[in-house]
C-alpha positions as MATLAB code, in Angstrom:
seq = 'XXXXXXXXXXXXXXXXXXXXXXXXXXXXXXXXXXXXXXXXXXXXXXXXXXXXXXXXXXXXXXXXXXXXXXXXXXXXXXXXXXXXXXXXXXXXXXXXXXXXXXXXXXXXXXXXXXXXXXXXXXXXXXXXXXXXXXXXXXXXXXXXXXXXXXXXXXXXXXXXXXXXXXXXXXXXXXXXXXXXXXXXXXXXXXXX';
ca = [
      46.056  -25.798   -4.174;
      44.870  -24.507   -7.514;
      45.488  -25.921  -10.966;
      46.905  -29.437  -11.235;
      47.808  -29.666   -7.535;
      44.230  -28.836   -6.568;
      42.791  -31.230   -9.150;
      45.041  -33.959   -7.772;
      44.221  -33.214   -4.140;
      40.454  -33.198   -4.647;
      40.074  -35.613   -7.570;
      42.516  -38.324   -6.502;
      42.554  -38.117   -2.724;
      39.939  -36.157   -0.767;
      36.834  -36.952   -2.821;
      37.609  -40.634   -3.558;
      38.368  -41.260    0.130;
      35.049  -39.663    1.069;
      36.071  -36.547    2.982;
      33.185  -34.145    3.596;
      34.561  -31.099    1.773;
      32.391  -28.817    3.907;
      34.533  -29.894    6.852;
      37.919  -29.638    5.120;
      39.983  -26.485    5.594;
      43.003  -25.910    3.358;
      45.729  -23.424    4.121;
      49.399  -22.839    3.352;
      52.475  -22.690    5.540;
      53.486  -19.431    3.872;
      50.786  -16.973    2.876;
      52.731  -15.329    0.034;
      54.331  -17.064   -2.917;
      58.150  -16.746   -2.737;
      59.828  -15.250   -5.829;
      60.401  -17.643   -8.733;
      58.354  -20.322   -6.914;
      61.359  -21.187   -4.753;
      60.755  -23.077   -1.496;
      60.099  -20.733    1.426;
      62.933  -20.024    3.811;
      62.840  -20.925    7.504;
      62.420  -17.219    8.265;
      59.396  -16.937    5.951;
      57.799  -19.969    7.586;
      58.506  -18.541   11.042;
      56.941  -15.193   10.095;
      53.802  -16.898    8.730;
      53.516  -19.373   11.627;
      51.464  -16.820   13.576;
      48.794  -16.965   10.853;
      48.732  -20.780   10.912;
      48.507  -20.717   14.707;
      45.519  -18.354   14.541;
      43.792  -20.616   11.987;
      44.414  -23.728   14.079;
      43.241  -22.060   17.311;
      40.064  -20.931   15.563;
      39.281  -24.235   13.834;
      40.490  -26.762   16.443;
      41.007  -29.539   13.857;
      40.694  -33.177   14.881;
      43.308  -34.221   12.314;
      45.913  -32.152   10.474;
      47.214  -33.445    7.133;
      50.582  -31.914    6.272;
      51.079  -31.943    2.494;
      54.754  -31.890    1.585;
      58.108  -31.027    3.122;
      57.327  -27.336    3.677;
      54.258  -28.214    5.749;
      56.404  -30.508    7.915;
      58.384  -27.462    8.984;
      55.265  -25.732   10.372;
      54.967  -28.431   13.053;
      58.750  -28.929   13.326;
      58.480  -32.445   11.933;
      61.172  -31.894    9.291;
      63.727  -33.162   11.827;
      61.951  -36.574   11.822;
      62.854  -37.163    8.170;
      61.738  -36.211    4.697;
      58.191  -36.684    3.480;
      59.362  -39.837    1.664;
      60.238  -41.369    5.002;
      57.466  -40.183    7.323;
      54.397  -39.982    5.057;
      51.401  -41.807    6.462;
      52.749  -41.968   10.008;
      50.803  -40.554   12.928;
      52.439  -37.863   15.038;
      50.785  -36.428   18.115;
      52.406  -33.018   18.583;
      51.783  -29.538   19.898;
      51.918  -26.550   17.622;
      55.407  -24.994   18.071;
      55.406  -22.130   20.564;
      51.909  -22.974   21.788;
      52.901  -24.793   24.970;
      49.529  -24.472   26.671;
      47.684  -25.638   23.547;
      46.326  -29.085   22.731;
      48.134  -31.962   21.090;
      47.168  -32.534   17.466;
      46.977  -35.718   15.417;
      49.168  -34.968   12.413;
      49.582  -37.138    9.292;
      52.190  -36.080    6.708;
      51.492  -36.873    3.033;
      53.180  -36.036   -0.254;
      52.198  -32.694   -1.717;
      49.695  -33.260   -4.567;
      51.871  -31.290   -6.992;
      54.402  -34.141   -6.751;
      51.993  -36.392   -8.675;
      51.188  -33.669  -11.192;
      54.931  -33.395  -11.990;
      55.894  -37.066  -11.664;
      53.046  -39.534  -12.148;
      53.707  -42.622  -10.035;
      50.620  -44.870   -9.791;
      52.183  -47.216   -7.227;
      53.166  -44.422   -4.857;
      49.860  -42.680   -5.506;
      47.996  -45.793   -4.287;
      50.159  -45.773   -1.162;
      49.351  -42.107   -0.534;
      45.667  -42.865   -1.053;
      46.060  -45.272    1.874;
      47.595  -42.398    3.882;
      44.452  -40.324    3.244;
      42.249  -43.288    4.231;
      44.256  -43.533    7.449;
      43.706  -39.821    8.150;
      39.981  -40.239    7.518;
      39.747  -43.170    9.942;
      41.524  -41.025   12.542;
      38.996  -38.286   11.930;
      35.955  -40.563   12.125;
      36.800  -42.829   15.029;
      40.280  -42.027   16.295;
      41.652  -45.292   14.884;
      45.418  -45.005   15.003;
      46.361  -48.305   13.390;
      47.866  -47.817    9.951;
      47.234  -50.693    7.605;
      48.663  -50.995    4.145;
      47.877  -54.227    2.390;
      50.962  -55.623    0.732;
      50.033  -57.049   -2.641;
      49.856  -60.838   -2.724;
      52.679  -62.515   -4.560;
      53.407  -66.096   -5.514;
      56.680  -67.762   -6.347;
      56.160  -70.750   -8.612;
      58.610  -73.666   -8.516;
      56.841  -76.316  -10.577;
      54.554  -76.670  -13.591;
      51.675  -77.641  -11.271;
      52.122  -74.356   -9.383;
      52.212  -72.458  -12.673;
      48.926  -74.066  -13.746;
      47.371  -73.131  -10.391;
      48.679  -69.577  -10.764;
      47.134  -69.307  -14.240;
      43.743  -70.280  -12.768;
      44.097  -67.622  -10.044;
      45.207  -64.922  -12.509;
      42.103  -65.523  -14.642;
      39.955  -64.613  -11.609;
      41.514  -61.246  -10.743;
      41.289  -57.793  -12.333;
      45.004  -56.944  -12.135;
      48.235  -58.849  -11.873;
      51.929  -58.332  -12.485;
      54.669  -60.809  -13.199;
      58.412  -60.754  -12.894;
      61.069  -62.791  -14.632;
      64.666  -63.307  -13.659;
      67.688  -64.062  -15.791;
      70.769  -65.936  -14.652;
      73.122  -62.976  -15.064;
      73.770  -59.622  -16.692;
      73.294  -58.416  -19.360;
      69.774  -59.663  -18.719;
      68.611  -59.374  -22.324;
      71.337  -61.760  -23.532;
      71.062  -64.393  -20.785;
      68.590  -67.267  -20.469;
      65.478  -66.592  -18.416;
      65.685  -68.461  -15.142;
      62.055  -68.012  -14.153;
];
């Protein structure tokens, strides 16, 4: 988590959400960088799992945030789906091979390097919600995930359009969508 990935992790997620950085511990699934920056193999993750287990036993974290698909494999969550599918969901799992150990609250999130490579403000806001969820788990054990779906309005009359204009003037951000009657959209009349 150095360079752009680290800047993204701290500057866009941990600090804005209000994590106490003195209480945040960051580690990696694999302790050595694989050649040519390739993803680590299952064998490499298995070999390094003993180090992760030692860290977790020593620290006893209240919440574990798994950043990216490789981290999912440390807790054997990769069989639940890709990070795109399971990010922001709460899993209560044991560390693999540590049968007598405690159950951990685990929240998968996208790896910060994803946003450094492919800026996506909409998804980034969603992931920010995932970090807020993890923080609420940490602070008070709240397990309810809430993501506020943006308000939208479908207008069907000129009166509704006038009302919408009044509402839009009162907000900081808005988006609008138009529809055409058919394809090719740029040659067809706008329907709404």
